[in-house]
PDB file of C-alpha atoms in Angstrom:
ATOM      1  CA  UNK A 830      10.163   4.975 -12.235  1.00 29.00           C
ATOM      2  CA  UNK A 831       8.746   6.508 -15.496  1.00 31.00           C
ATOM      3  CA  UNK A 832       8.814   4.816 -18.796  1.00 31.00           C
ATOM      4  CA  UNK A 833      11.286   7.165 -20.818  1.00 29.00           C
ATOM      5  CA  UNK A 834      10.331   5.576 -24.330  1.00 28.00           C
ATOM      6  CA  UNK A 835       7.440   3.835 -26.467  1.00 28.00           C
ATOM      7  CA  UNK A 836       9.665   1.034 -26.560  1.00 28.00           C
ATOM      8  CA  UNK A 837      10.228   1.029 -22.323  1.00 28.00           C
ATOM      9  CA  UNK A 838       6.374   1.321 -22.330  1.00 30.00           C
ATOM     10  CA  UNK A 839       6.359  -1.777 -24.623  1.00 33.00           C
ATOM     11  CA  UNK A 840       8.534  -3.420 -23.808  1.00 34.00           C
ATOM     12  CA  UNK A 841      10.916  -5.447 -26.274  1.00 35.00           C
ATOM     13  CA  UNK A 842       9.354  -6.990 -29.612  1.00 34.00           C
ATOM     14  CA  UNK A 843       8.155  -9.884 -27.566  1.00 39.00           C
ATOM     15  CA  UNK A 844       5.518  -8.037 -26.121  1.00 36.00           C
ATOM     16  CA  UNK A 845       3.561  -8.288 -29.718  1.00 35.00           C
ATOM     17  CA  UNK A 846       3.813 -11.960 -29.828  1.00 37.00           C
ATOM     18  CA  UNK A 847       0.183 -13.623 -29.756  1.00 41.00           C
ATOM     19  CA  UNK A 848      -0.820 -14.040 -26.088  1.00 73.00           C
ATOM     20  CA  UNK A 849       1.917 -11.063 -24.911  1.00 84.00           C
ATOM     21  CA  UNK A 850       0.087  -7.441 -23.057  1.00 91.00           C
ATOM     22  CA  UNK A 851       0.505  -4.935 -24.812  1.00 94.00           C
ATOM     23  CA  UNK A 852       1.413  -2.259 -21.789  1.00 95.00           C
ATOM     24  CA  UNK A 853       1.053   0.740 -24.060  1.00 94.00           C
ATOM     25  CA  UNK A 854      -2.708   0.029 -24.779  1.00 95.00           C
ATOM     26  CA  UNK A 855      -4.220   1.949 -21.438  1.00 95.00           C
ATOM     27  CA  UNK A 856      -6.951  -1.233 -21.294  1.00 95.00           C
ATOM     28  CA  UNK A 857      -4.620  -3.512 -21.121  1.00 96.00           C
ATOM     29  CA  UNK A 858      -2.150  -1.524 -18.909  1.00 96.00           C
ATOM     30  CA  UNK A 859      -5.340  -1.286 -16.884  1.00 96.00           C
ATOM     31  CA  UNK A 860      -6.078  -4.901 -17.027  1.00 96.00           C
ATOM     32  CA  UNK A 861      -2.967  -6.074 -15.924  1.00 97.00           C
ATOM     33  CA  UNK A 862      -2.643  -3.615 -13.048  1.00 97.00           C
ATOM     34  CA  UNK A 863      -5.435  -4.726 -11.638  1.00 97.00           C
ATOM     35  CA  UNK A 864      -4.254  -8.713 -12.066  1.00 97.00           C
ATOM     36  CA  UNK A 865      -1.127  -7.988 -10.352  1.00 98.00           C
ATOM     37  CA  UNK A 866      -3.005  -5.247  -7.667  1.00 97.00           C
ATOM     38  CA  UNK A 867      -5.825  -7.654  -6.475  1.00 97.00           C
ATOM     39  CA  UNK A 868      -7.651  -9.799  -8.904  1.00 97.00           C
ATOM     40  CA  UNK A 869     -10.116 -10.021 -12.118  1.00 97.00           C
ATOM     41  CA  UNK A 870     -12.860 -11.578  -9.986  1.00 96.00           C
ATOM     42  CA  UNK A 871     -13.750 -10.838  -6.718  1.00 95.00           C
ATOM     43  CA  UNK A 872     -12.015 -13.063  -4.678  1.00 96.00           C
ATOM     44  CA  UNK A 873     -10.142 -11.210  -1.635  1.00 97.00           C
ATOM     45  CA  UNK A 874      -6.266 -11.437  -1.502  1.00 97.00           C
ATOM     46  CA  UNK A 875      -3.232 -10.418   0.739  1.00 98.00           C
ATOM     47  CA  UNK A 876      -0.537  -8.046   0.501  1.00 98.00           C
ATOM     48  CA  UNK A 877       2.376  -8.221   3.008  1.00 98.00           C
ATOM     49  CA  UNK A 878       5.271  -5.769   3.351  1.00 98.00           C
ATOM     50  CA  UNK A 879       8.133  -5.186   5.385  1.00 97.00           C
ATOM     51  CA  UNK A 880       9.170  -1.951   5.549  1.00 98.00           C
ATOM     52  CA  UNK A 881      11.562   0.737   7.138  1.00 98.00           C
ATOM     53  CA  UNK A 882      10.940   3.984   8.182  1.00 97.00           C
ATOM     54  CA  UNK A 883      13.057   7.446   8.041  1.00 97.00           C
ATOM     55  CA  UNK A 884      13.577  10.707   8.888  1.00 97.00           C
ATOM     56  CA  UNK A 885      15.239  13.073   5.852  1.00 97.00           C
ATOM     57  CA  UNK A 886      16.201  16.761   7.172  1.00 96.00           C
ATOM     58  CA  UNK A 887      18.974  18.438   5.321  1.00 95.00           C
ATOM     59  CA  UNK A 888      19.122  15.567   2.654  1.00 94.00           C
ATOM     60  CA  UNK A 889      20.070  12.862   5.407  1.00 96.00           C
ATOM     61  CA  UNK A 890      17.605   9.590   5.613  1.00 97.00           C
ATOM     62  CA  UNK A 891      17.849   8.259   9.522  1.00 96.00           C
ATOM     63  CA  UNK A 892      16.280   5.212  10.469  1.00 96.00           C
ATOM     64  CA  UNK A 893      13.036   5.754  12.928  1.00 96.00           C
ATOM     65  CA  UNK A 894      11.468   2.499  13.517  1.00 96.00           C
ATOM     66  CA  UNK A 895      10.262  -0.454  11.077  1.00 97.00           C
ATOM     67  CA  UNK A 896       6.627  -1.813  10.279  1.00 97.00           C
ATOM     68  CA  UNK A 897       5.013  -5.170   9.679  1.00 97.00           C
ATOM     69  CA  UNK A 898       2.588  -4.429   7.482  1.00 97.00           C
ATOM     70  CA  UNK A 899      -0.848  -6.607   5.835  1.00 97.00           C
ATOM     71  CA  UNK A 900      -3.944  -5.134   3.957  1.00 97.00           C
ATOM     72  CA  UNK A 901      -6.679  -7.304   2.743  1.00 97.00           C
ATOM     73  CA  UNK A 902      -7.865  -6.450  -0.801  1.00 97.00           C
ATOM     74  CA  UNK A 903     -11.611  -7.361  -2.607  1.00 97.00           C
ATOM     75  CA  UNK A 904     -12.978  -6.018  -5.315  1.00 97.00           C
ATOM     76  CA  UNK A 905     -16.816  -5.226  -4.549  1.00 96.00           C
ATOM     77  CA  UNK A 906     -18.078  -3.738  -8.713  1.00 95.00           C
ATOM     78  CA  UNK A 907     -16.801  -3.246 -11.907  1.00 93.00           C
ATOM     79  CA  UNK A 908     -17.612  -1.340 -14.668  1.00 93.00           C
ATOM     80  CA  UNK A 909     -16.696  -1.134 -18.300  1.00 89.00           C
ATOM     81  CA  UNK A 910     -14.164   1.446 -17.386  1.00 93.00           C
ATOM     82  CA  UNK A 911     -13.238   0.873 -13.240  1.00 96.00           C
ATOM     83  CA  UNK A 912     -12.949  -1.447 -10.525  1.00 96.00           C
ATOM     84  CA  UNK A 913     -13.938  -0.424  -7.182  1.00 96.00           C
ATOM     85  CA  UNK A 914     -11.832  -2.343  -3.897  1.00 95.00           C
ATOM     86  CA  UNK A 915     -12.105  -2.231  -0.665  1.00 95.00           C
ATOM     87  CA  UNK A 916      -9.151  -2.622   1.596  1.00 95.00           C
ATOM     88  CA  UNK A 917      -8.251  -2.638   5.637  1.00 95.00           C
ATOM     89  CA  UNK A 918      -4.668  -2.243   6.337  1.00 95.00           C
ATOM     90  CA  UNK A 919      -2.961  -2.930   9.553  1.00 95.00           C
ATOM     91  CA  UNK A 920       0.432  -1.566  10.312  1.00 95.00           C
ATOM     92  CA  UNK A 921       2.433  -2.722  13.229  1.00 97.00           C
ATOM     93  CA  UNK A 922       5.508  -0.309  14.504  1.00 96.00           C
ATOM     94  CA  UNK A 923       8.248  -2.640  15.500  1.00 96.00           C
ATOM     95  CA  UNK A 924      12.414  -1.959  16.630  1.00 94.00           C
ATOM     96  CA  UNK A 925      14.421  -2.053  13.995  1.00 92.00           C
ATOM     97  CA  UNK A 926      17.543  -4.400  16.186  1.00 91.00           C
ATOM     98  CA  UNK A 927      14.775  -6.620  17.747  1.00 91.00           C
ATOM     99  CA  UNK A 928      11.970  -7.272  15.697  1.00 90.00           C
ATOM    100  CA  UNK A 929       9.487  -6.026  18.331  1.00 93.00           C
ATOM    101  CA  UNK A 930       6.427  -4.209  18.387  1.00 96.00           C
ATOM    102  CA  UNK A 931       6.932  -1.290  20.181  1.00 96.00           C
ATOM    103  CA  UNK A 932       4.102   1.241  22.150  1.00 94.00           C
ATOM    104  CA  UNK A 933       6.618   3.786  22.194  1.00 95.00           C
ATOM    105  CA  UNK A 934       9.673   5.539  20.578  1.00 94.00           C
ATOM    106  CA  UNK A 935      12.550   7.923  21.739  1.00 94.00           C
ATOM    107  CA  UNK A 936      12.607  10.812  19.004  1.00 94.00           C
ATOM    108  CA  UNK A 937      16.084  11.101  17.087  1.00 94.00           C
ATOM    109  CA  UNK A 938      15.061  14.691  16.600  1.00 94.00           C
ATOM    110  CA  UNK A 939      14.064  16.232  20.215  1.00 93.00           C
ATOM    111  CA  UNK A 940      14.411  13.544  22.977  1.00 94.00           C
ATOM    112  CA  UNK A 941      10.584  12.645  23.458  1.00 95.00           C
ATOM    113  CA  UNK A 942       9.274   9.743  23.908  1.00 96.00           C
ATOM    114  CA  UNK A 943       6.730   9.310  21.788  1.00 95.00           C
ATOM    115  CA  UNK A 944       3.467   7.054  22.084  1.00 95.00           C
ATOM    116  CA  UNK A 945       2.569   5.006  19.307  1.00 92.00           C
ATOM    117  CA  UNK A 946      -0.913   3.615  18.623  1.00 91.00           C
ATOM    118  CA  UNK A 947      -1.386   0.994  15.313  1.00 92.00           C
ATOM    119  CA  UNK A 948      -4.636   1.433  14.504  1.00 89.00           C
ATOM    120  CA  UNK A 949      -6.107   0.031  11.289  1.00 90.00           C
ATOM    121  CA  UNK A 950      -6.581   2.229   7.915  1.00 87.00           C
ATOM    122  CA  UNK A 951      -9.856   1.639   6.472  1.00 83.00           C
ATOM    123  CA  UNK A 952     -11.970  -0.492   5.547  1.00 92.00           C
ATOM    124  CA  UNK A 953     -12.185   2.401   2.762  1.00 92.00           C
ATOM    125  CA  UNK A 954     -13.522   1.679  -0.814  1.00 94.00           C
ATOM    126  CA  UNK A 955     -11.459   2.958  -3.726  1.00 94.00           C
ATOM    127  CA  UNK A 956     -12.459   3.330  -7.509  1.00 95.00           C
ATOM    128  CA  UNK A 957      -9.689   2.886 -10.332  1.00 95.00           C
ATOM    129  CA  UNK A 958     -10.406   4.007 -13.681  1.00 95.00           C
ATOM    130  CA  UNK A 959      -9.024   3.125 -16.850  1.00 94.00           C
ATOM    131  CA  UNK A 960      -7.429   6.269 -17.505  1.00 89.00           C
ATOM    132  CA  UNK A 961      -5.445   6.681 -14.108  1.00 83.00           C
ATOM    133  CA  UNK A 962      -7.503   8.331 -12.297  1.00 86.00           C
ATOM    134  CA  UNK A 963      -8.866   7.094  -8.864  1.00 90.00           C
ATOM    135  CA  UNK A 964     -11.804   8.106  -6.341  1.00 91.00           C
ATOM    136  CA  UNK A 965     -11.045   7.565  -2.547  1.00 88.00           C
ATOM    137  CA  UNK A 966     -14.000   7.129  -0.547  1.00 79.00           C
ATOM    138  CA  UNK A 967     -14.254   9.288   2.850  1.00 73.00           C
ATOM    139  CA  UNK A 968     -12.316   7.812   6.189  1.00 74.00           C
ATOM    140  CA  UNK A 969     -13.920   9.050   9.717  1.00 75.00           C
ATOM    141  CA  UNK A 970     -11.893  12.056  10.484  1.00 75.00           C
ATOM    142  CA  UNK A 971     -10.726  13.018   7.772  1.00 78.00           C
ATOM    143  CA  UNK A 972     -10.928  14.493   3.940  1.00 83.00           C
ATOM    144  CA  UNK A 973      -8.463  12.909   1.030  1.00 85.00           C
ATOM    145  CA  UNK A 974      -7.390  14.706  -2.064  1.00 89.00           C
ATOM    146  CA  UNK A 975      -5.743  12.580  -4.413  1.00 90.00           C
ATOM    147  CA  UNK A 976      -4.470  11.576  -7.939  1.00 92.00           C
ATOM    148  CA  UNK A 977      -2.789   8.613  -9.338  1.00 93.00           C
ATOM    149  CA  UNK A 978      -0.916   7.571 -12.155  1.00 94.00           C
ATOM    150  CA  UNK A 979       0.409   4.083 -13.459  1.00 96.00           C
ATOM    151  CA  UNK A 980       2.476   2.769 -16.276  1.00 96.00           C
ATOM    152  CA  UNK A 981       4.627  -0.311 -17.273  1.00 96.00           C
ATOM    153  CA  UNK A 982       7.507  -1.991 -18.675  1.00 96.00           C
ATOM    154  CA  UNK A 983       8.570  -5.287 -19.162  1.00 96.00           C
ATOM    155  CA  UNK A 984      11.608  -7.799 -20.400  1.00 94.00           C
ATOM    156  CA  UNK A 985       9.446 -10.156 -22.266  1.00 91.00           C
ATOM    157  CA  UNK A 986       8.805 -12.319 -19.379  1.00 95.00           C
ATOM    158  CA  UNK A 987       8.785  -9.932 -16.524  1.00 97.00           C
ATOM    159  CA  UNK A 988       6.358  -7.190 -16.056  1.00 98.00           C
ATOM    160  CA  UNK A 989       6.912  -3.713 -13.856  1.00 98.00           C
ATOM    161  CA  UNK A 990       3.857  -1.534 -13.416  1.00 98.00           C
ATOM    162  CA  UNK A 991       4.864   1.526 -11.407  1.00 97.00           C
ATOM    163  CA  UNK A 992       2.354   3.735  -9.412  1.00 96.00           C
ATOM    164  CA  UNK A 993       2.078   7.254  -8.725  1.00 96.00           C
ATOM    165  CA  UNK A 994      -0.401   8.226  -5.556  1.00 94.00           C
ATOM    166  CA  UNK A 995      -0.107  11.904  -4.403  1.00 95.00           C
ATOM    167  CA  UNK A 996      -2.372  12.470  -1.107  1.00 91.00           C
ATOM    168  CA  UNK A 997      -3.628  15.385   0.830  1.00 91.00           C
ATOM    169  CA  UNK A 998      -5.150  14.067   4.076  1.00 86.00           C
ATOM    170  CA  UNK A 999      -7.216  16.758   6.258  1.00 86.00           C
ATOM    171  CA  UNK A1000      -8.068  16.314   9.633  1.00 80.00           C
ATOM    172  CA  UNK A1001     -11.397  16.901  10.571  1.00 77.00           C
ATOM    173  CA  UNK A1002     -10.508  16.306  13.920  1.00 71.00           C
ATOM    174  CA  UNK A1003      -8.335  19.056  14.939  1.00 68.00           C
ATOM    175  CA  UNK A1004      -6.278  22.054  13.236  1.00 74.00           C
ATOM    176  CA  UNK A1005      -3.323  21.308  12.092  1.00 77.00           C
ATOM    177  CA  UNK A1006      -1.769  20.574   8.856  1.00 83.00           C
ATOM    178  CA  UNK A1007      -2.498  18.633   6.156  1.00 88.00           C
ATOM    179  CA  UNK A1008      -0.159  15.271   5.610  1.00 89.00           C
ATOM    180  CA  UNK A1009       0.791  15.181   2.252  1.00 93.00           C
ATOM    181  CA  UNK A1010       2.268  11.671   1.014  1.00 94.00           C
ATOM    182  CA  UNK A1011       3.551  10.832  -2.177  1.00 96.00           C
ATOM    183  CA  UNK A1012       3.145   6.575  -2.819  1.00 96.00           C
ATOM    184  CA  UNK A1013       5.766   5.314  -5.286  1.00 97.00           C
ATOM    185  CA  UNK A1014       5.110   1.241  -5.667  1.00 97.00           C
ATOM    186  CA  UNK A1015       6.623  -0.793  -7.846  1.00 98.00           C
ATOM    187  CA  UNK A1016       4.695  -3.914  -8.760  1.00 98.00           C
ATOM    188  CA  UNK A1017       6.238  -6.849 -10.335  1.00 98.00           C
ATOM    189  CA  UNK A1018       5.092 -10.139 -12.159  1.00 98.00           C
ATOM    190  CA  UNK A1019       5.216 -12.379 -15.014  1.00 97.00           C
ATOM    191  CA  UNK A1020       3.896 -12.146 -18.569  1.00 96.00           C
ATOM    192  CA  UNK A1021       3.402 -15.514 -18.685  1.00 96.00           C
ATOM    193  CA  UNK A1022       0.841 -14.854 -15.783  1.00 97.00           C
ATOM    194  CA  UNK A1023      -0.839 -12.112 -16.944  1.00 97.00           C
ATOM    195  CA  UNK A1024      -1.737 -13.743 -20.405  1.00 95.00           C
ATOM    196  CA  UNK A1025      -3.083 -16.454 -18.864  1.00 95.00           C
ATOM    197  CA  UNK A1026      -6.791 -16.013 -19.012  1.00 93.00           C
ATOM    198  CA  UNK A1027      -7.378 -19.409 -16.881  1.00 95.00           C
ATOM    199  CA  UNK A1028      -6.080 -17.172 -13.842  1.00 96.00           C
ATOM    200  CA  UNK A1029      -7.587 -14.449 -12.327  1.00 96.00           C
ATOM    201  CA  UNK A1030      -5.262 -13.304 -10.246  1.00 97.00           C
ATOM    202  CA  UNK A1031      -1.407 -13.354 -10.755  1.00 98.00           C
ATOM    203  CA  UNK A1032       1.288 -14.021  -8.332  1.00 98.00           C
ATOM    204  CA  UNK A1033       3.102 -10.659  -7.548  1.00 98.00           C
ATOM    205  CA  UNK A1034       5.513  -8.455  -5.403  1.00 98.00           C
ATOM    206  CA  UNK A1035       5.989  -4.461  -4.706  1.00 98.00           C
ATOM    207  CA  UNK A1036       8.855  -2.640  -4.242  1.00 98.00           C
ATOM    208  CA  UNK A1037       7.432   0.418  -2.177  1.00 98.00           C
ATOM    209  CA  UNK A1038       8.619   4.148  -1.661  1.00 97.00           C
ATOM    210  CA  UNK A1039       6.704   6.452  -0.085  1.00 97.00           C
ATOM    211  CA  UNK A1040       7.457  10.678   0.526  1.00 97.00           C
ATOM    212  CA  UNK A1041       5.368  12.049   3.483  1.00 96.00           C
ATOM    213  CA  UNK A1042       5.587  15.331   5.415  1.00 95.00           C
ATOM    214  CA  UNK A1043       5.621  14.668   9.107  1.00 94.00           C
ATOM    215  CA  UNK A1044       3.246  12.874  10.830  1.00 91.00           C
ATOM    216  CA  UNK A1045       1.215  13.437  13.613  1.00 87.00           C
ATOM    217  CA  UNK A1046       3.297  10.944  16.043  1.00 88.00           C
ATOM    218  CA  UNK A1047       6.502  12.086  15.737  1.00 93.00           C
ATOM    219  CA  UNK A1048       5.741  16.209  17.374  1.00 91.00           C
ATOM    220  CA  UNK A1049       7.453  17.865  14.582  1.00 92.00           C
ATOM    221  CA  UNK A1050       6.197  20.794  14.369  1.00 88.00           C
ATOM    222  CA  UNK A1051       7.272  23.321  12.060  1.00 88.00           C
ATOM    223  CA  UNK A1052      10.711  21.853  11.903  1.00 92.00           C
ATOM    224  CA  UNK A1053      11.610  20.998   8.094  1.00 95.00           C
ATOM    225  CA  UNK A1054      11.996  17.677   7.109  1.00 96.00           C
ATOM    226  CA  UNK A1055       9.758  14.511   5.615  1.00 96.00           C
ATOM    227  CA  UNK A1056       9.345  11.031   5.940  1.00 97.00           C
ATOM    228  CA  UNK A1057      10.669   7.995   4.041  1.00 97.00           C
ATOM    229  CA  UNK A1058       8.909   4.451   3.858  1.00 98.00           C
ATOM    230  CA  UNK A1059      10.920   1.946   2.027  1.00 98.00           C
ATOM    231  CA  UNK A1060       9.665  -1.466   1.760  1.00 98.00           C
ATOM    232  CA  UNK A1061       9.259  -5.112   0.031  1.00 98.00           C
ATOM    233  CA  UNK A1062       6.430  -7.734   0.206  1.00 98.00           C
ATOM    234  CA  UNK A1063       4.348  -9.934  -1.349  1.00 98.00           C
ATOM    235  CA  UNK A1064       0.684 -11.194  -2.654  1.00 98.00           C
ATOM    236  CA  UNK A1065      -1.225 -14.025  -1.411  1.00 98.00           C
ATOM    237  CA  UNK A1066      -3.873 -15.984  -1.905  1.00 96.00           C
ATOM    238  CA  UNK A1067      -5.037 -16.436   2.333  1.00 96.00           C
ATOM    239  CA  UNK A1068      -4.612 -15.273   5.474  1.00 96.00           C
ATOM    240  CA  UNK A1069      -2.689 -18.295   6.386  1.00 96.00           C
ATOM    241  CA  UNK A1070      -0.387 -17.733   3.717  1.00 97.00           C
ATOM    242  CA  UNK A1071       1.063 -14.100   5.360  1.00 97.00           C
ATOM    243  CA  UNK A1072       3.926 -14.377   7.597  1.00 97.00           C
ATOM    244  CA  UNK A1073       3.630 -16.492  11.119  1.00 96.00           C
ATOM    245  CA  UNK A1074       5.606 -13.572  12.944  1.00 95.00           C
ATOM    246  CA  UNK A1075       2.831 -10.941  11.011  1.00 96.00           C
ATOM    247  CA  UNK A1076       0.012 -13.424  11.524  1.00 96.00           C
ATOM    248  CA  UNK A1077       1.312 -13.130  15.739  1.00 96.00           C
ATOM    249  CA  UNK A1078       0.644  -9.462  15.477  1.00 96.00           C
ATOM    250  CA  UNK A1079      -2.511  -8.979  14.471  1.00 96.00           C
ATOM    251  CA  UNK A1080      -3.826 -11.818  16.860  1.00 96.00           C
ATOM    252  CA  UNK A1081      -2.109 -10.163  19.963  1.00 95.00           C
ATOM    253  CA  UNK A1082      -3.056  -6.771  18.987  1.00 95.00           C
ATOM    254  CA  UNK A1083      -6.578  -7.073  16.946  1.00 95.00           C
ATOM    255  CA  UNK A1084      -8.011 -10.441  17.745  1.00 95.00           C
ATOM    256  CA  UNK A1085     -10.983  -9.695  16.208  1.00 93.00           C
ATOM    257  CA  UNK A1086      -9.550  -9.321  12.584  1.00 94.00           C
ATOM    258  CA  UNK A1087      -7.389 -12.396  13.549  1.00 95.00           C
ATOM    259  CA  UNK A1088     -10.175 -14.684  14.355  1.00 94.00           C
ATOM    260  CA  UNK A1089     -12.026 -13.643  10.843  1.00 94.00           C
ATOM    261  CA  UNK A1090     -10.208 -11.235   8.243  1.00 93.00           C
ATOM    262  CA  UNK A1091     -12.776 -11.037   6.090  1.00 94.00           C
ATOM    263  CA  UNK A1092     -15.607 -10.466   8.261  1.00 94.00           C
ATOM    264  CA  UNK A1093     -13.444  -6.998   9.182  1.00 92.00           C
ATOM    265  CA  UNK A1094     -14.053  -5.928   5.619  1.00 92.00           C
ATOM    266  CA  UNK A1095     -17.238  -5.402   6.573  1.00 91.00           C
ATOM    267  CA  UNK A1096     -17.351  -3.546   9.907  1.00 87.00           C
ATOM    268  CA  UNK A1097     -17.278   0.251  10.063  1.00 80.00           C
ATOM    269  CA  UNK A1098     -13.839   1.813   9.410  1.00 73.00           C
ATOM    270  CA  UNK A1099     -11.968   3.181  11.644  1.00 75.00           C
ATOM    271  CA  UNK A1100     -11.029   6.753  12.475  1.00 65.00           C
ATOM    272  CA  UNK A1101      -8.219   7.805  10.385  1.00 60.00           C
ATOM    273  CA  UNK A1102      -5.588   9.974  12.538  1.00 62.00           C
ATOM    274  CA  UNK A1103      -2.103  10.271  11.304  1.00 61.00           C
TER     275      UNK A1103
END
């Protein structure tokens, strides 16, 4: 969603009032971001999404399977110029008709069945920096490549800040290609919020689009094609706070991160396989 205009970037003439951010001023773009991403302190928070999956060959989206998705967020230094988080994500392949986590899925594409394993992403720290940049530290099994961008918008009272991620993920495990995914996130919250320097950390939501080349489950090959993640959720302050039927997931399938979230901040990360 790029800002086509100063005054986009701006905003309207509101954003000038005493107490308004500025969103063309990169340290204050920068500061916000990070209010709406996670938080000015270093209290953890929450991100949930729901999200769809697809298929696009020839132009045509089709539906694959959905996700129930959570990552825990905690900023762990700062600098005059970056924030460093760390972050464990935990995606949960369900049927899009039931609602159900699923172990396996019939390929639209060739017939297979093919297994599905959710493991966690992470915990992996990553460095921001106040001029769009970012430095991804390295997950077991594989190398990452990436770049991001950000910039914002707003109404007056609503604020956008849009995010541009663009990955290159190597496996060190075995040769095959490199997954390349494009993250496209939306992120959405109130001036009013972000101006308020008694709060930390301001209430939020994401709109989310990611572009990927195939991944490892579905047995592509060399057939052309991508992937298509489309997705909505929200930021919270606890655990308890995330969806019960999310919440049921993660205690069925990782009981460990269930019984103490934070705690699996701090184990070692998991090996990184898509």
């Amino acid at each position: 969603m790029p800002v086509s205009s100063r005054r986009s970037a701006c905003g309207n003439s509101d954003a000038g009032q005493a107490g308004a951010i500025d969103l063309s001023d990169p340290e204050q773009l920068f500061r916000a971001y990070r209010k709406l991403r996670v938080s000015l302190n270093q209290d953890p928070v929450f991100w949930w999404m729901r999200a769809a999956k697809f298929g696009v060959v020839a132009g045509k989206a089709t539906p694959l399977y959905n996700m129930e998705i959570g990552v825990i967020f905690q900023v762990v230094a700062d600098t005059a110029s970056s924030f460093a988080m760390r972050s464990l994500e935990m995606v949960y392949t369900t049927d899009p008709r039931t609602g159900k986590r699923i172990d396996q899925l019939k390929s639209v594409y060739t017939g297979e069945m093919l297994p599905i394993k959710d493991v966690p992403v992470g915990p992996v720290t990553v460095e921001y920096f106040v001029d769009g940049g970012m430095k991804v530290a390295a997950l077991p099994g594989s190398d990452i490549d990436v770049d991001d961008t950000r910039s914002g918008f707003t109404d007056g009272e609503r604020v956008w800040i849009t995010e541009t991620t663009n990955a290159t993920v190597t496996s060190r495990q075995a040769e095959r290609p490199p997954l390349f995914v494009s993250d496209l996130p939306t992120y959405q919250g109130l001036m009013a919020d972000l101006s308020n320097q008694r709060l930390a950390s301001a209430p939020a939501t994401v709109a989310f689009l990611d572009v990927s080349s195939w991944t490892q489950r579905m047995r592509m090959g060399e057939r052309p094609g991508t992937m298509m993640t489309r997705g909505n959720g929200a930021k919270v302050a606890t655990f308890a706070d995330m969806p019960a039927s999310y919440q049921q997931l993660v205690k069925e399938v990782h009981p460990e991160i269930y019984k103490d979230p934070l705690a699996a901040l701090e184990r070692d990360a998991y090996v990184f396989d898509r």
